[in-house]
Amino acid sequence: MLFDSLDNLELYYPEVSRMQTVVEIMDKGDVYGMEPGSYQTKDPKVRYIISEYETDSKEKPYEIHRRATDVQIMLEGEELMSVSWREAVKEADKPYDKENDVQYTTGEPLAVWHAARSRFAVFLPGEPHKTGVAIGFPAKVKKVTFKIYD
């Protein structure tokens, strides 16, 4: 898991393939006014999802992707994000869904991060991660999640 300020996104070109596509889209600024939904990019290995939802304190599973790297950028609001131990994959609650590249599991947080506007997190393949957790009271958030496939 990587996390940082959006101002530093370009610094991660060497660590995250295709990060340049993410930076180009964010530099345009269009995502802030776009409706929730799934969008394609010029690069067939990068797509993005804009989502709006309300955070909550309910227990949530960790999700794991085998192929996709998630770059999650907060556009509005704030939430807690966490990552768990990779070993949690071995104890997954449900089988891997190959079509949607996702598996769910429970686990203990290894690291918890306060995600707020203009901050981002990168979850690499195999890293169990959880998002959408309220900070105190439920709050509305808007986020863009880039899915990078290599």
CSV table of C-alpha atoms in Angstrom, one decimal:
chain,number,residue,atom,x,y,z
A,1,MET,CA,0.0,0.0,0.0
A,2,LEU,CA,1.2,3.4,-0.9
A,3,PHE,CA,-0.5,6.6,0.3
A,4,ASP,CA,0.3,10.2,-0.3
A,5,SER,CA,-1.0,13.6,-1.4
A,6,LEU,CA,-2.3,14.1,-4.9
A,7,ASP,CA,0.5,16.6,-5.5
A,8,ASN,CA,3.0,13.8,-5.4
A,9,LEU,CA,1.2,11.4,-7.7
A,10,GLU,CA,3.9,11.8,-10.5
A,11,LEU,CA,6.6,10.6,-8.1
A,12,TYR,CA,5.1,7.1,-8.3
A,13,TYR,CA,5.7,6.5,-12.0
A,14,PRO,CA,8.5,4.1,-11.3
A,15,GLU,CA,6.5,2.1,-8.7
A,16,VAL,CA,3.2,1.9,-10.5
A,17,SER,CA,3.0,1.0,-14.2
A,18,ARG,CA,0.7,3.2,-16.2
A,19,MET,CA,0.5,5.9,-13.5
A,20,GLN,CA,1.1,8.4,-16.3
A,21,THR,CA,-2.5,7.7,-17.6
A,22,VAL,CA,-3.9,8.3,-14.1
A,23,VAL,CA,-1.9,11.6,-13.8
A,24,GLU,CA,-3.1,12.8,-17.3
A,25,ILE,CA,-6.8,12.2,-16.4
A,26,MET,CA,-6.4,13.9,-13.0
A,27,ASP,CA,-4.6,16.9,-14.5
A,28,LYS,CA,-7.6,17.5,-16.8
A,29,GLY,CA,-9.8,17.8,-13.6
A,30,ASP,CA,-12.9,16.4,-15.4
A,31,VAL,CA,-13.4,13.6,-12.8
A,32,TYR,CA,-14.6,16.1,-10.2
A,33,GLY,CA,-17.7,16.9,-12.1
A,34,MET,CA,-18.4,13.5,-13.6
A,35,GLU,CA,-21.4,11.3,-12.7
A,36,PRO,CA,-20.8,8.0,-10.9
A,37,GLY,CA,-20.0,5.2,-13.3
A,38,SER,CA,-17.4,3.2,-15.0
A,39,TYR,CA,-15.2,4.9,-17.7
A,40,GLN,CA,-12.6,3.7,-20.2
A,41,THR,CA,-9.3,5.4,-21.0
A,42,LYS,CA,-7.2,5.5,-24.2
A,43,ASP,CA,-5.0,2.8,-22.5
A,44,PRO,CA,-7.0,-0.5,-22.6
A,45,LYS,CA,-5.2,-1.6,-19.4
A,46,VAL,CA,-6.6,1.3,-17.4
A,47,ARG,CA,-10.2,2.1,-16.6
A,48,TYR,CA,-11.7,4.1,-13.7
A,49,ILE,CA,-14.8,4.1,-11.6
A,50,ILE,CA,-16.3,7.2,-10.0
A,51,SER,CA,-18.4,6.4,-6.9
A,52,GLU,CA,-20.4,8.4,-4.4
A,53,TYR,CA,-21.6,6.8,-1.2
A,54,GLU,CA,-22.0,7.3,2.5
A,55,THR,CA,-19.4,5.9,4.8
A,56,ASP,CA,-20.4,3.8,7.8
A,57,SER,CA,-19.1,2.0,10.8
A,58,LYS,CA,-20.5,-1.4,9.9
A,59,GLU,CA,-18.0,-4.3,9.7
A,60,LYS,CA,-16.8,-4.7,6.1
A,61,PRO,CA,-14.8,-7.4,4.5
A,62,TYR,CA,-11.4,-6.8,3.0
A,63,GLU,CA,-11.3,-7.1,-0.8
A,64,ILE,CA,-8.4,-8.6,-2.7
A,65,HIS,CA,-7.5,-8.3,-6.4
A,66,ARG,CA,-5.2,-10.7,-8.2
A,67,ARG,CA,-4.7,-8.8,-11.4
A,68,ALA,CA,-5.6,-5.1,-10.7
A,69,THR,CA,-3.8,-2.4,-9.0
A,70,ASP,CA,-6.2,0.1,-7.4
A,71,VAL,CA,-5.4,3.8,-7.3
A,72,GLN,CA,-8.1,5.4,-5.1
A,73,ILE,CA,-8.3,9.1,-5.1
A,74,MET,CA,-10.6,11.0,-2.8
A,75,LEU,CA,-12.5,13.8,-4.6
A,76,GLU,CA,-14.8,14.9,-1.8
A,77,GLY,CA,-15.2,13.9,1.9
A,78,GLU,CA,-13.1,11.6,4.0
A,79,GLU,CA,-13.0,8.0,5.2
A,80,LEU,CA,-10.7,5.4,6.7
A,81,MET,CA,-8.9,3.0,4.5
A,82,SER,CA,-7.0,0.0,5.8
A,83,VAL,CA,-4.8,-2.8,4.5
A,84,SER,CA,-4.5,-6.2,6.1
A,85,TRP,CA,-1.8,-8.9,6.0
A,86,ARG,CA,-1.3,-10.7,2.7
A,87,GLU,CA,-1.7,-14.0,4.6
A,88,ALA,CA,-5.4,-13.2,4.9
A,89,VAL,CA,-5.7,-14.3,1.3
A,90,LYS,CA,-5.1,-17.9,2.4
A,91,GLU,CA,-8.0,-17.6,4.8
A,92,ALA,CA,-10.5,-16.0,2.4
A,93,ASP,CA,-14.2,-16.3,3.3
A,94,LYS,CA,-15.3,-16.8,-0.3
A,95,PRO,CA,-13.7,-18.2,-3.5
A,96,TYR,CA,-12.0,-15.9,-5.9
A,97,ASP,CA,-14.4,-14.4,-8.5
A,98,LYS,CA,-12.2,-14.4,-11.7
A,99,GLU,CA,-14.6,-12.4,-13.8
A,100,ASN,CA,-14.6,-9.5,-11.4
A,101,ASP,CA,-11.1,-10.0,-10.1
A,102,VAL,CA,-12.2,-10.0,-6.4
A,103,GLN,CA,-12.1,-12.1,-3.4
A,104,TYR,CA,-13.4,-11.1,0.1
A,105,THR,CA,-11.9,-12.0,3.5
A,106,THR,CA,-11.8,-10.9,7.1
A,107,GLY,CA,-8.7,-9.8,8.8
A,108,GLU,CA,-6.9,-7.5,11.2
A,109,PRO,CA,-5.7,-4.1,10.0
A,110,LEU,CA,-2.0,-3.8,9.3
A,111,ALA,CA,-2.3,-0.1,8.6
A,112,VAL,CA,-5.1,2.4,8.7
A,113,TRP,CA,-5.1,5.6,6.8
A,114,HIS,CA,-7.2,8.8,7.0
A,115,ALA,CA,-8.2,9.4,3.3
A,116,ALA,CA,-9.3,13.0,2.6
A,117,ARG,CA,-9.8,15.2,-0.4
A,118,SER,CA,-6.7,15.3,-2.7
A,119,ARG,CA,-5.1,12.3,-1.1
A,120,PHE,CA,-4.7,8.9,-2.7
A,121,ALA,CA,-3.9,5.3,-1.9
A,122,VAL,CA,-2.4,2.5,-4.1
A,123,PHE,CA,-3.4,-1.1,-3.3
A,124,LEU,CA,-1.2,-3.6,-5.2
A,125,PRO,CA,-2.5,-7.0,-6.4
A,126,GLY,CA,-2.8,-9.4,-3.4
A,127,GLU,CA,-3.1,-6.6,-0.8
A,128,PRO,CA,-6.3,-7.1,1.2
A,129,HIS,CA,-7.9,-3.6,1.6
A,130,LYS,CA,-11.0,-2.0,3.1
A,131,THR,CA,-12.5,1.4,2.4
A,132,GLY,CA,-15.6,3.4,3.2
A,133,VAL,CA,-15.2,3.3,6.9
A,134,ALA,CA,-16.7,6.4,8.7
A,135,ILE,CA,-14.5,8.7,10.7
A,136,GLY,CA,-16.9,9.3,13.7
A,137,PHE,CA,-20.2,9.9,11.9
A,138,PRO,CA,-21.3,8.7,8.4
A,139,ALA,CA,-20.4,11.2,5.7
A,140,LYS,CA,-20.9,11.4,1.9
A,141,VAL,CA,-17.8,10.8,-0.2
A,142,LYS,CA,-16.9,10.9,-3.8
A,143,LYS,CA,-13.9,8.9,-5.0
A,144,VAL,CA,-12.3,7.8,-8.3
A,145,THR,CA,-10.7,4.4,-8.4
A,146,PHE,CA,-8.4,3.6,-11.3
A,147,LYS,CA,-8.0,-0.1,-12.1
A,148,ILE,CA,-4.6,-0.8,-13.7
A,149,TYR,CA,-4.1,-4.2,-15.3
A,150,ASP,CA,-0.7,-5.5,-16.3
